[in-house]
Amino acid sequence: MPIYLDHAATTPLRREALEAMLPYLTDHFGNASSPHGFGRVARAGLDEARERVACAIGAQPREIVFTSGGSESNNLAVKGAAWAGKARGHRIVTTAVEHHSVGHTMRYLEKFGFEIVELPVDRYGRVDPKDVEAAITPKTILVSVMLANNEVGTIQPIAQIAARVRRHKGVLFHTDAVGAAAYLAIDAASLDVDLLSLAAHKFEGPKGVGALYVRHGTNILAQQQGGAQERYRRAGTEDVASAAGMATALELAVCERPEVEPPLLALRDALAGRLLGIEGVHETGHPVDRLTNSLSILVAGLDGASLAMALDLAGLACSTGSACVSGSTDVSHVLTAMGYPEDEAKGALRLSLGRTTTALEIEEAGRLIAQVIDTQREAGAKLAATSRVAAPGHDAGHAASGASAG
Ligand SMILES: Cc1ncc(COP(=O)(O)O)c(C=O)c1O
């Protein structure tokens, strides 16, 4: 069985979540909007799931809108707040390191006349709360800052940002908590946000289901028209099975966190210790304020995509960054926003652990990564030597760096 160190992309469905889903995929198949007995059973299942998700994040059940996942939650939050606030203003403040489901939604809104202010981040990927407040004008209707970054794991100072946003009446505050929910205690009230996005597949729930927390009294415009489901905020027959699976996975993640966190941190740090001992390997992201499962590195002179490919062949699944952009040749917008030049950012490798990761797997992962780095560096050096022989008099330093980049 290959080693899986890509929990930031997605996690396996845990058995308890699957078991919570099964009744609604079989006997209790009714439509939650039907008035008959089948419908009432489904409705009861949906209501219970909503209560449990709400309770897990310190919200009220009516503040939870079930969606199809993180991307939809982010789209609904950002577009919903933008269109609802258009009469008051057109300015939206965000950061340069958001997930594309926020970043590309901002680009889309720009086409409709919204002014998007994308704030810079520091070397660790953090935005300064003072910068957020300074960017707010009387025309600002929304601020959107993610809780933790999906590529480097950096945690943003959300409560401090919220305190500053609150000084400006009528400005909504959204946070994308999709990557953070499994590893941070989330309490919507103490974070003091109006909108908060979740996706079940990041915490061992099913794929294709998520939730948007909408603080009571917050006005957003539905992005999907049809029936009255989800209090008119998201039309469409509800997926009760997925909602039940999400509720179970989230509850378990919350209550197991105190026992899961210390060993997870120890494993992450053991892997970091092993890899940072290799010449030319550096860690990215905040050294302390970072998700406990997250380890992102830069390997000097090598290409992260070819490292990840070689590791996949060797039996280790990891990634270069966001799963949504892997496969494209783009350099990470997160790392470039953090100030890394493109040629350095190309060497990115993201290793994200999970609850089920074992010490044996980490030991083996450390060995495999070191071996693959060695092999690729040796191949690069050989290629450089060959090109020096083939082209005598050619600048040796230039030939070496060109060869190792591929
Ligand atoms: C921070 C963050 N936001 C949003 C998303 C999108 O979630 P989904 O894949 O459920 O649409 C992801 C998924 O990778 C993510 O990591």
PDB file of C-alpha atoms in Angstrom, residues 119-405:
ATOM      1  CA  LEU A 119      -3.409  42.429   0.051  1.00  0.00           C
ATOM      2  CA  PRO A 120       0.199  41.237   0.162  1.00  0.00           C
ATOM      3  CA  VAL A 121       1.456  38.741   2.742  1.00  0.00           C
ATOM      4  CA  ASP A 122       4.765  38.433   4.573  1.00  0.00           C
ATOM      5  CA  ARG A 123       7.488  35.805   4.064  1.00  0.00           C
ATOM      6  CA  TYR A 124       5.401  33.330   6.072  1.00  0.00           C
ATOM      7  CA  GLY A 125       2.171  33.930   4.175  1.00  0.00           C
ATOM      8  CA  ARG A 126       0.493  36.100   6.818  1.00  0.00           C
ATOM      9  CA  VAL A 127      -1.494  39.226   6.153  1.00  0.00           C
ATOM     10  CA  ASP A 128      -1.166  42.127   8.578  1.00  0.00           C
ATOM     11  CA  PRO A 129      -4.524  42.950  10.271  1.00  0.00           C
ATOM     12  CA  LYS A 130      -3.544  46.649  10.099  1.00  0.00           C
ATOM     13  CA  ASP A 131      -3.265  46.369   6.292  1.00  0.00           C
ATOM     14  CA  VAL A 132      -6.722  44.834   6.169  1.00  0.00           C
ATOM     15  CA  GLU A 133      -8.219  47.726   8.095  1.00  0.00           C
ATOM     16  CA  ALA A 134      -6.301  50.317   6.075  1.00  0.00           C
ATOM     17  CA  ALA A 135      -7.794  48.883   2.873  1.00  0.00           C
ATOM     18  CA  ILE A 136     -11.378  49.351   4.106  1.00  0.00           C
ATOM     19  CA  THR A 137     -13.175  52.404   2.709  1.00  0.00           C
ATOM     20  CA  PRO A 138     -16.845  53.493   2.945  1.00  0.00           C
ATOM     21  CA  LYS A 139     -17.383  51.560  -0.303  1.00  0.00           C
ATOM     22  CA  THR A 140     -16.118  48.247   1.143  1.00  0.00           C
ATOM     23  CA  ILE A 141     -18.762  45.554   1.528  1.00  0.00           C
ATOM     24  CA  LEU A 142     -16.742  42.395   2.162  1.00  0.00           C
ATOM     25  CA  VAL A 143     -13.409  41.176   3.533  1.00  0.00           C
ATOM     26  CA  SER A 144     -12.380  37.583   2.769  1.00  0.00           C
ATOM     27  CA  VAL A 145      -9.290  36.068   4.411  1.00  0.00           C
ATOM     28  CA  MET A 146      -8.675  32.333   4.708  1.00  0.00           C
ATOM     29  CA  LEU A 147      -8.227  30.745   8.131  1.00  0.00           C
ATOM     30  CA  ALA A 148      -5.287  28.558   7.085  1.00  0.00           C
ATOM     31  CA  ASN A 149      -3.479  28.233   3.806  1.00  0.00           C
ATOM     32  CA  ASN A 150      -3.845  24.961   1.931  1.00  0.00           C
ATOM     33  CA  GLU A 151      -0.334  25.032   0.441  1.00  0.00           C
ATOM     34  CA  VAL A 152       1.899  26.082   3.317  1.00  0.00           C
ATOM     35  CA  GLY A 153      -0.451  25.668   6.289  1.00  0.00           C
ATOM     36  CA  THR A 154       0.025  29.206   7.627  1.00  0.00           C
ATOM     37  CA  ILE A 155      -2.756  30.284  10.004  1.00  0.00           C
ATOM     38  CA  GLN A 156      -4.053  33.834   9.583  1.00  0.00           C
ATOM     39  CA  PRO A 157      -4.809  36.033  12.630  1.00  0.00           C
ATOM     40  CA  ILE A 158      -8.549  35.855  11.909  1.00  0.00           C
ATOM     41  CA  ALA A 159      -9.847  37.067  15.287  1.00  0.00           C
ATOM     42  CA  GLN A 160      -7.554  40.138  15.165  1.00  0.00           C
ATOM     43  CA  ILE A 161      -8.662  40.882  11.606  1.00  0.00           C
ATOM     44  CA  ALA A 162     -12.308  40.463  12.633  1.00  0.00           C
ATOM     45  CA  ALA A 163     -11.850  42.948  15.485  1.00  0.00           C
ATOM     46  CA  ARG A 164     -10.642  45.541  12.986  1.00  0.00           C
ATOM     47  CA  VAL A 165     -13.312  44.755  10.384  1.00  0.00           C
ATOM     48  CA  ARG A 166     -15.967  45.163  13.095  1.00  0.00           C
ATOM     49  CA  ARG A 167     -15.031  48.837  13.510  1.00  0.00           C
ATOM     50  CA  HIS A 168     -16.503  49.402  10.041  1.00  0.00           C
ATOM     51  CA  LYS A 169     -20.246  48.961  10.089  1.00  0.00           C
ATOM     52  CA  GLY A 170     -21.814  47.038   7.234  1.00  0.00           C
ATOM     53  CA  VAL A 171     -18.608  45.260   6.116  1.00  0.00           C
ATOM     54  CA  LEU A 172     -19.054  41.477   6.061  1.00  0.00           C
ATOM     55  CA  PHE A 173     -16.194  39.177   6.991  1.00  0.00           C
ATOM     56  CA  HIS A 174     -15.754  35.765   5.355  1.00  0.00           C
ATOM     57  CA  THR A 175     -13.163  33.131   6.161  1.00  0.00           C
ATOM     58  CA  ASP A 176     -12.362  30.015   4.160  1.00  0.00           C
ATOM     59  CA  ALA A 177     -11.880  27.413   6.907  1.00  0.00           C
ATOM     60  CA  VAL A 178     -11.817  24.467   4.491  1.00  0.00           C
ATOM     61  CA  GLY A 179      -8.192  23.499   5.113  1.00  0.00           C
ATOM     62  CA  ALA A 180      -8.258  24.304   8.824  1.00  0.00           C
ATOM     63  CA  ALA A 181     -11.321  22.508  10.158  1.00  0.00           C
ATOM     64  CA  ALA A 182      -9.616  19.197  10.909  1.00  0.00           C
ATOM     65  CA  TYR A 183      -6.747  20.764  12.827  1.00  0.00           C
ATOM     66  CA  LEU A 184      -8.030  23.912  14.542  1.00  0.00           C
ATOM     67  CA  ALA A 185     -10.866  24.408  16.985  1.00  0.00           C
ATOM     68  CA  ILE A 186     -13.405  26.474  15.096  1.00  0.00           C
ATOM     69  CA  ASP A 187     -15.837  28.629  16.979  1.00  0.00           C
ATOM     70  CA  ALA A 188     -17.748  30.948  14.667  1.00  0.00           C
ATOM     71  CA  ALA A 189     -18.757  33.245  17.530  1.00  0.00           C
ATOM     72  CA  SER A 190     -15.268  33.770  18.941  1.00  0.00           C
ATOM     73  CA  LEU A 191     -13.746  34.118  15.471  1.00  0.00           C
ATOM     74  CA  ASP A 192     -16.429  36.794  14.996  1.00  0.00           C
ATOM     75  CA  VAL A 193     -16.928  36.103  11.287  1.00  0.00           C
ATOM     76  CA  ASP A 194     -20.155  36.482   9.285  1.00  0.00           C
ATOM     77  CA  LEU A 195     -19.439  33.724   6.796  1.00  0.00           C
ATOM     78  CA  LEU A 196     -17.279  30.603   7.136  1.00  0.00           C
ATOM     79  CA  SER A 197     -16.702  27.826   4.598  1.00  0.00           C
ATOM     80  CA  LEU A 198     -16.224  24.108   5.298  1.00  0.00           C
ATOM     81  CA  ALA A 199     -15.739  20.976   3.154  1.00  0.00           C
ATOM     82  CA  ALA A 200     -16.310  17.483   4.580  1.00  0.00           C
ATOM     83  CA  HIS A 201     -13.664  15.671   2.541  1.00  0.00           C
ATOM     84  CA  LYS A 202     -10.895  17.549   4.353  1.00  0.00           C
ATOM     85  CA  PHE A 203     -11.814  15.920   7.680  1.00  0.00           C
ATOM     86  CA  GLU A 204     -12.507  12.322   6.645  1.00  0.00           C
ATOM     87  CA  GLY A 205     -16.066  13.012   5.560  1.00  0.00           C
ATOM     88  CA  PRO A 206     -17.489  12.378   2.096  1.00  0.00           C
ATOM     89  CA  LYS A 207     -16.541  14.370  -0.991  1.00  0.00           C
ATOM     90  CA  GLY A 208     -19.130  16.633  -2.620  1.00  0.00           C
ATOM     91  CA  VAL A 209     -20.581  18.095   0.564  1.00  0.00           C
ATOM     92  CA  GLY A 210     -19.712  21.170   2.560  1.00  0.00           C
ATOM     93  CA  ALA A 211     -21.318  23.920   4.540  1.00  0.00           C
ATOM     94  CA  LEU A 212     -21.412  27.675   4.678  1.00  0.00           C
ATOM     95  CA  TYR A 213     -21.944  29.239   8.077  1.00  0.00           C
ATOM     96  CA  VAL A 214     -24.039  32.377   7.596  1.00  0.00           C
ATOM     97  CA  ARG A 215     -24.294  34.371  10.801  1.00  0.00           C
ATOM     98  CA  HIS A 216     -27.945  35.048  11.692  1.00  0.00           C
ATOM     99  CA  GLY A 217     -29.037  38.334  10.139  1.00  0.00           C
ATOM    100  CA  THR A 218     -26.353  38.292   7.407  1.00  0.00           C
ATOM    101  CA  ASN A 219     -27.769  39.057   4.008  1.00  0.00           C
ATOM    102  CA  ILE A 220     -26.386  37.066   1.073  1.00  0.00           C
ATOM    103  CA  LEU A 221     -27.973  36.563  -2.319  1.00  0.00           C
ATOM    104  CA  ALA A 222     -28.559  32.917  -3.279  1.00  0.00           C
ATOM    105  CA  GLN A 223     -26.467  31.837  -6.247  1.00  0.00           C
ATOM    106  CA  GLN A 224     -28.719  28.957  -7.225  1.00  0.00           C
ATOM    107  CA  GLN A 225     -32.427  29.436  -7.859  1.00  0.00           C
ATOM    108  CA  GLY A 226     -35.154  26.825  -7.606  1.00  0.00           C
ATOM    109  CA  GLY A 227     -36.880  25.427  -4.520  1.00  0.00           C
ATOM    110  CA  ALA A 228     -37.021  26.764  -0.992  1.00  0.00           C
ATOM    111  CA  GLN A 229     -34.334  24.440   0.379  1.00  0.00           C
ATOM    112  CA  GLU A 230     -31.765  25.721   2.852  1.00  0.00           C
ATOM    113  CA  ARG A 231     -34.043  28.676   3.694  1.00  0.00           C
ATOM    114  CA  TYR A 232     -33.908  29.911   0.088  1.00  0.00           C
ATOM    115  CA  ARG A 233     -30.134  30.177   0.242  1.00  0.00           C
ATOM    116  CA  ARG A 234     -29.310  27.108  -1.882  1.00  0.00           C
ATOM    117  CA  ALA A 235     -31.944  25.455  -4.060  1.00  0.00           C
ATOM    118  CA  GLY A 236     -31.858  21.730  -4.817  1.00  0.00           C
ATOM    119  CA  THR A 237     -32.837  18.437  -3.179  1.00  0.00           C
ATOM    120  CA  GLU A 238     -30.599  18.006  -0.156  1.00  0.00           C
ATOM    121  CA  ASP A 239     -28.074  15.175   0.032  1.00  0.00           C
ATOM    122  CA  VAL A 240     -29.045  13.840   3.459  1.00  0.00           C
ATOM    123  CA  ALA A 241     -26.559  10.960   3.401  1.00  0.00           C
ATOM    124  CA  SER A 242     -23.620  13.305   2.779  1.00  0.00           C
ATOM    125  CA  ALA A 243     -24.838  15.773   5.395  1.00  0.00           C
ATOM    126  CA  ALA A 244     -25.021  12.928   7.943  1.00  0.00           C
ATOM    127  CA  GLY A 245     -21.524  11.746   6.972  1.00  0.00           C
ATOM    128  CA  MET A 246     -20.186  15.280   7.266  1.00  0.00           C
ATOM    129  CA  ALA A 247     -21.734  15.772  10.714  1.00  0.00           C
ATOM    130  CA  THR A 248     -20.252  12.524  12.027  1.00  0.00           C
ATOM    131  CA  ALA A 249     -16.786  13.219  10.603  1.00  0.00           C
ATOM    132  CA  LEU A 250     -16.746  16.767  11.972  1.00  0.00           C
ATOM    133  CA  GLU A 251     -17.932  15.753  15.436  1.00  0.00           C
ATOM    134  CA  LEU A 252     -15.272  13.059  15.625  1.00  0.00           C
ATOM    135  CA  ALA A 253     -12.551  15.413  14.369  1.00  0.00           C
ATOM    136  CA  VAL A 254     -13.504  17.924  17.060  1.00  0.00           C
ATOM    137  CA  CYS A 255     -13.646  15.446  19.909  1.00  0.00           C
ATOM    138  CA  GLU A 256     -10.561  13.455  18.934  1.00  0.00           C
ATOM    139  CA  ARG A 257      -8.397  16.519  18.286  1.00  0.00           C
ATOM    140  CA  PRO A 258      -6.803  16.605  21.774  1.00  0.00           C
ATOM    141  CA  GLU A 259      -5.503  13.023  21.358  1.00  0.00           C
ATOM    142  CA  VAL A 260      -4.714  13.272  17.644  1.00  0.00           C
ATOM    143  CA  GLU A 261      -2.786  16.528  17.756  1.00  0.00           C
ATOM    144  CA  PRO A 262       0.336  15.690  19.849  1.00  0.00           C
ATOM    145  CA  PRO A 263       1.384  12.546  17.919  1.00  0.00           C
ATOM    146  CA  LEU A 264       0.569  14.227  14.609  1.00  0.00           C
ATOM    147  CA  LEU A 265       2.781  17.162  15.514  1.00  0.00           C
ATOM    148  CA  ALA A 266       5.578  14.825  16.626  1.00  0.00           C
ATOM    149  CA  LEU A 267       5.424  12.926  13.316  1.00  0.00           C
ATOM    150  CA  ARG A 268       5.336  16.135  11.281  1.00  0.00           C
ATOM    151  CA  ASP A 269       8.333  17.491  13.184  1.00  0.00           C
ATOM    152  CA  ALA A 270      10.228  14.216  12.842  1.00  0.00           C
ATOM    153  CA  LEU A 271       9.761  14.341   9.072  1.00  0.00           C
ATOM    154  CA  ALA A 272      10.746  18.015   9.025  1.00  0.00           C
ATOM    155  CA  GLY A 273      13.893  17.210  11.031  1.00  0.00           C
ATOM    156  CA  ARG A 274      14.852  14.474   8.602  1.00  0.00           C
ATOM    157  CA  LEU A 275      14.257  16.562   5.457  1.00  0.00           C
ATOM    158  CA  LEU A 276      15.691  19.858   6.658  1.00  0.00           C
ATOM    159  CA  GLY A 277      18.951  18.028   7.295  1.00  0.00           C
ATOM    160  CA  ILE A 278      19.336  17.581   3.518  1.00  0.00           C
ATOM    161  CA  GLU A 279      21.421  20.260   1.835  1.00  0.00           C
ATOM    162  CA  GLY A 280      19.345  22.853  -0.024  1.00  0.00           C
ATOM    163  CA  VAL A 281      16.024  21.906   1.576  1.00  0.00           C
ATOM    164  CA  HIS A 282      14.065  24.711   3.262  1.00  0.00           C
ATOM    165  CA  GLU A 283      10.734  24.896   4.996  1.00  0.00           C
ATOM    166  CA  THR A 284       8.022  27.334   3.873  1.00  0.00           C
ATOM    167  CA  GLY A 285       5.090  28.696   5.851  1.00  0.00           C
ATOM    168  CA  HIS A 286       4.952  30.046   9.380  1.00  0.00           C
ATOM    169  CA  PRO A 287       7.311  28.218  11.775  1.00  0.00           C
ATOM    170  CA  VAL A 288       4.733  28.183  14.623  1.00  0.00           C
ATOM    171  CA  ASP A 289       1.329  29.388  13.437  1.00  0.00           C
ATOM    172  CA  ARG A 290       0.873  26.554  11.008  1.00  0.00           C
ATOM    173  CA  LEU A 291      -1.507  23.600  10.709  1.00  0.00           C
ATOM    174  CA  THR A 292      -0.177  20.637  12.696  1.00  0.00           C
ATOM    175  CA  ASN A 293      -0.318  18.280   9.723  1.00  0.00           C
ATOM    176  CA  SER A 294       1.390  20.529   7.235  1.00  0.00           C
ATOM    177  CA  LEU A 295       4.998  20.427   6.017  1.00  0.00           C
ATOM    178  CA  SER A 296       5.938  22.318   2.868  1.00  0.00           C
ATOM    179  CA  ILE A 297       9.484  22.426   1.612  1.00  0.00           C
ATOM    180  CA  LEU A 298      11.525  23.870  -1.221  1.00  0.00           C
ATOM    181  CA  VAL A 299      14.230  21.712  -2.737  1.00  0.00           C
ATOM    182  CA  ALA A 300      16.909  23.889  -4.309  1.00  0.00           C
ATOM    183  CA  GLY A 301      17.752  23.176  -7.941  1.00  0.00           C
ATOM    184  CA  LEU A 302      15.030  20.551  -8.457  1.00  0.00           C
ATOM    185  CA  ASP A 303      11.522  20.622  -9.816  1.00  0.00           C
ATOM    186  CA  GLY A 304       8.745  19.785  -7.338  1.00  0.00           C
ATOM    187  CA  ALA A 305       6.543  18.236 -10.028  1.00  0.00           C
ATOM    188  CA  SER A 306       9.205  15.767 -11.116  1.00  0.00           C
ATOM    189  CA  LEU A 307      10.043  14.989  -7.474  1.00  0.00           C
ATOM    190  CA  ALA A 308       6.366  14.275  -6.749  1.00  0.00           C
ATOM    191  CA  MET A 309       6.165  12.078  -9.839  1.00  0.00           C
ATOM    192  CA  ALA A 310       9.244  10.078  -8.859  1.00  0.00           C
ATOM    193  CA  LEU A 311       7.914   9.724  -5.307  1.00  0.00           C
ATOM    194  CA  ASP A 312       4.592   8.490  -6.634  1.00  0.00           C
ATOM    195  CA  LEU A 313       6.448   5.771  -8.552  1.00  0.00           C
ATOM    196  CA  ALA A 314       8.412   4.939  -5.414  1.00  0.00           C
ATOM    197  CA  GLY A 315       5.198   4.547  -3.372  1.00  0.00           C
ATOM    198  CA  LEU A 316       4.665   7.929  -1.732  1.00  0.00           C
ATOM    199  CA  ALA A 317       1.738  10.192  -2.638  1.00  0.00           C
ATOM    200  CA  CYS A 318       2.350  13.886  -2.024  1.00  0.00           C
ATOM    201  CA  SER A 319       1.977  17.037  -4.077  1.00  0.00           C
ATOM    202  CA  THR A 320       3.671  20.223  -5.178  1.00  0.00           C
ATOM    203  CA  GLY A 321       0.932  22.451  -3.784  1.00  0.00           C
ATOM    204  CA  SER A 322      -2.797  22.797  -4.300  1.00  0.00           C
ATOM    205  CA  ALA A 323      -4.403  19.730  -5.908  1.00  0.00           C
ATOM    206  CA  CYS A 324      -6.533  22.134  -7.961  1.00  0.00           C
ATOM    207  CA  VAL A 325      -3.514  23.434  -9.874  1.00  0.00           C
ATOM    208  CA  SER A 326      -1.290  20.366  -9.963  1.00  0.00           C
ATOM    209  CA  GLY A 327      -1.009  19.225 -13.525  1.00  0.00           C
ATOM    210  CA  SER A 328      -0.691  22.836 -14.631  1.00  0.00           C
ATOM    211  CA  THR A 329       2.824  24.232 -15.003  1.00  0.00           C
ATOM    212  CA  ASP A 330       2.008  27.396 -13.059  1.00  0.00           C
ATOM    213  CA  VAL A 331       4.266  28.277 -10.173  1.00  0.00           C
ATOM    214  CA  SER A 332       2.369  28.548  -6.881  1.00  0.00           C
ATOM    215  CA  HIS A 333       0.710  31.964  -6.475  1.00  0.00           C
ATOM    216  CA  VAL A 334       1.059  31.434  -2.723  1.00  0.00           C
ATOM    217  CA  LEU A 335       4.841  31.051  -2.779  1.00  0.00           C
ATOM    218  CA  THR A 336       5.323  33.934  -5.201  1.00  0.00           C
ATOM    219  CA  ALA A 337       3.123  36.141  -2.988  1.00  0.00           C
ATOM    220  CA  MET A 338       5.372  35.111  -0.065  1.00  0.00           C
ATOM    221  CA  GLY A 339       8.312  36.533  -2.013  1.00  0.00           C
ATOM    222  CA  TYR A 340       9.950  33.395  -3.401  1.00  0.00           C
ATOM    223  CA  PRO A 341      11.353  33.863  -6.898  1.00  0.00           C
ATOM    224  CA  GLU A 342       9.833  31.570  -9.539  1.00  0.00           C
ATOM    225  CA  ASP A 343      12.890  29.339  -9.886  1.00  0.00           C
ATOM    226  CA  GLU A 344      12.907  28.683  -6.110  1.00  0.00           C
ATOM    227  CA  ALA A 345       9.131  28.208  -5.918  1.00  0.00           C
ATOM    228  CA  LYS A 346       9.365  25.506  -8.603  1.00  0.00           C
ATOM    229  CA  GLY A 347      11.071  23.220  -6.106  1.00  0.00           C
ATOM    230  CA  ALA A 348       7.976  23.056  -3.853  1.00  0.00           C
ATOM    231  CA  LEU A 349       6.819  19.835  -2.262  1.00  0.00           C
ATOM    232  CA  ARG A 350       3.812  19.646   0.082  1.00  0.00           C
ATOM    233  CA  LEU A 351       3.650  16.805   2.586  1.00  0.00           C
ATOM    234  CA  SER A 352       0.425  16.733   4.545  1.00  0.00           C
ATOM    235  CA  LEU A 353      -0.109  14.133   7.244  1.00  0.00           C
ATOM    236  CA  GLY A 354      -3.377  12.812   8.624  1.00  0.00           C
ATOM    237  CA  ARG A 355      -4.855  11.196  11.712  1.00  0.00           C
ATOM    238  CA  THR A 356      -3.999   7.735  10.428  1.00  0.00           C
ATOM    239  CA  THR A 357      -0.373   8.470   9.433  1.00  0.00           C
ATOM    240  CA  THR A 358       2.038   6.170  11.298  1.00  0.00           C
ATOM    241  CA  ALA A 359       5.623   6.532  12.549  1.00  0.00           C
ATOM    242  CA  LEU A 360       6.708   3.748  10.196  1.00  0.00           C
ATOM    243  CA  GLU A 361       5.238   5.621   7.233  1.00  0.00           C
ATOM    244  CA  ILE A 362       7.043   8.802   8.245  1.00  0.00           C
ATOM    245  CA  GLU A 363      10.344   6.977   8.564  1.00  0.00           C
ATOM    246  CA  GLU A 364       9.873   5.403   5.148  1.00  0.00           C
ATOM    247  CA  ALA A 365       8.703   8.718   3.625  1.00  0.00           C
ATOM    248  CA  GLY A 366      11.846  10.458   4.928  1.00  0.00           C
ATOM    249  CA  ARG A 367      14.015   7.753   3.397  1.00  0.00           C
ATOM    250  CA  LEU A 368      12.222   7.853   0.037  1.00  0.00           C
ATOM    251  CA  ILE A 369      12.289  11.631  -0.263  1.00  0.00           C
ATOM    252  CA  ALA A 370      16.012  11.774   0.577  1.00  0.00           C
ATOM    253  CA  GLN A 371      16.694   9.021  -1.957  1.00  0.00           C
ATOM    254  CA  VAL A 372      14.703  10.659  -4.757  1.00  0.00           C
ATOM    255  CA  ILE A 373      16.370  14.039  -4.131  1.00  0.00           C
ATOM    256  CA  ASP A 374      19.768  12.329  -4.284  1.00  0.00           C
ATOM    257  CA  THR A 375      18.926  10.464  -7.481  1.00  0.00           C
ATOM    258  CA  GLN A 376      17.604  13.557  -9.236  1.00  0.00           C
ATOM    259  CA  ARG A 377      20.567  15.662  -8.161  1.00  0.00           C
ATOM    260  CA  GLU A 378      22.999  13.014  -9.386  1.00  0.00           C
ATOM    261  CA  ALA A 379      21.161  12.775 -12.717  1.00  0.00           C
ATOM    262  CA  GLY A 380      21.274  16.573 -13.000  1.00  0.00           C
ATOM    263  CA  ALA A 381      25.008  16.629 -12.256  1.00  0.00           C
ATOM    264  CA  LYS A 382      25.684  13.894 -14.842  1.00  0.00           C
ATOM    265  CA  LEU A 383      23.679  15.753 -17.467  1.00  0.00           C
ATOM    266  CA  ALA A 384      25.583  18.932 -16.694  1.00  0.00           C
ATOM    267  CA  ALA A 385      28.924  17.101 -17.009  1.00  0.00           C
ATOM    268  CA  THR A 386      27.827  15.567 -20.351  1.00  0.00           C
ATOM    269  CA  SER A 387      26.779  18.929 -21.735  1.00  0.00           C
ATOM    270  CA  ARG A 388      30.155  20.383 -20.651  1.00  0.00           C
ATOM    271  CA  VAL A 389      31.959  17.669 -22.637  1.00  0.00           C
ATOM    272  CA  ALA A 390      29.637  18.147 -25.620  1.00  0.00           C
ATOM    273  CA  ALA A 391      30.088  21.899 -25.603  1.00  0.00           C
ATOM    274  CA  PRO A 392      33.651  22.640 -24.433  1.00  0.00           C
ATOM    275  CA  GLY A 393      34.233  26.185 -23.313  1.00  0.00           C
ATOM    276  CA  HIS A 394      30.577  26.592 -22.360  1.00  0.00           C
ATOM    277  CA  ASP A 395      29.979  28.267 -19.033  1.00  0.00           C
ATOM    278  CA  ALA A 396      29.913  25.393 -16.500  1.00  0.00           C
ATOM    279  CA  GLY A 397      27.738  27.121 -13.912  1.00  0.00           C
ATOM    280  CA  HIS A 398      25.121  27.940 -16.506  1.00  0.00           C
ATOM    281  CA  ALA A 399      25.042  24.373 -17.834  1.00  0.00           C
ATOM    282  CA  ALA A 400      24.614  22.926 -14.326  1.00  0.00           C
ATOM    283  CA  SER A 401      21.679  25.125 -13.338  1.00  0.00           C
ATOM    284  CA  GLY A 402      19.918  24.547 -16.667  1.00  0.00           C
ATOM    285  CA  ALA A 403      20.192  20.771 -16.313  1.00  0.00           C
ATOM    286  CA  SER A 404      18.981  20.567 -12.731  1.00  0.00           C
ATOM    287  CA  ALA A 405      15.873  22.667 -13.378  1.00  0.00           C
TER     288      ALA A 405
END
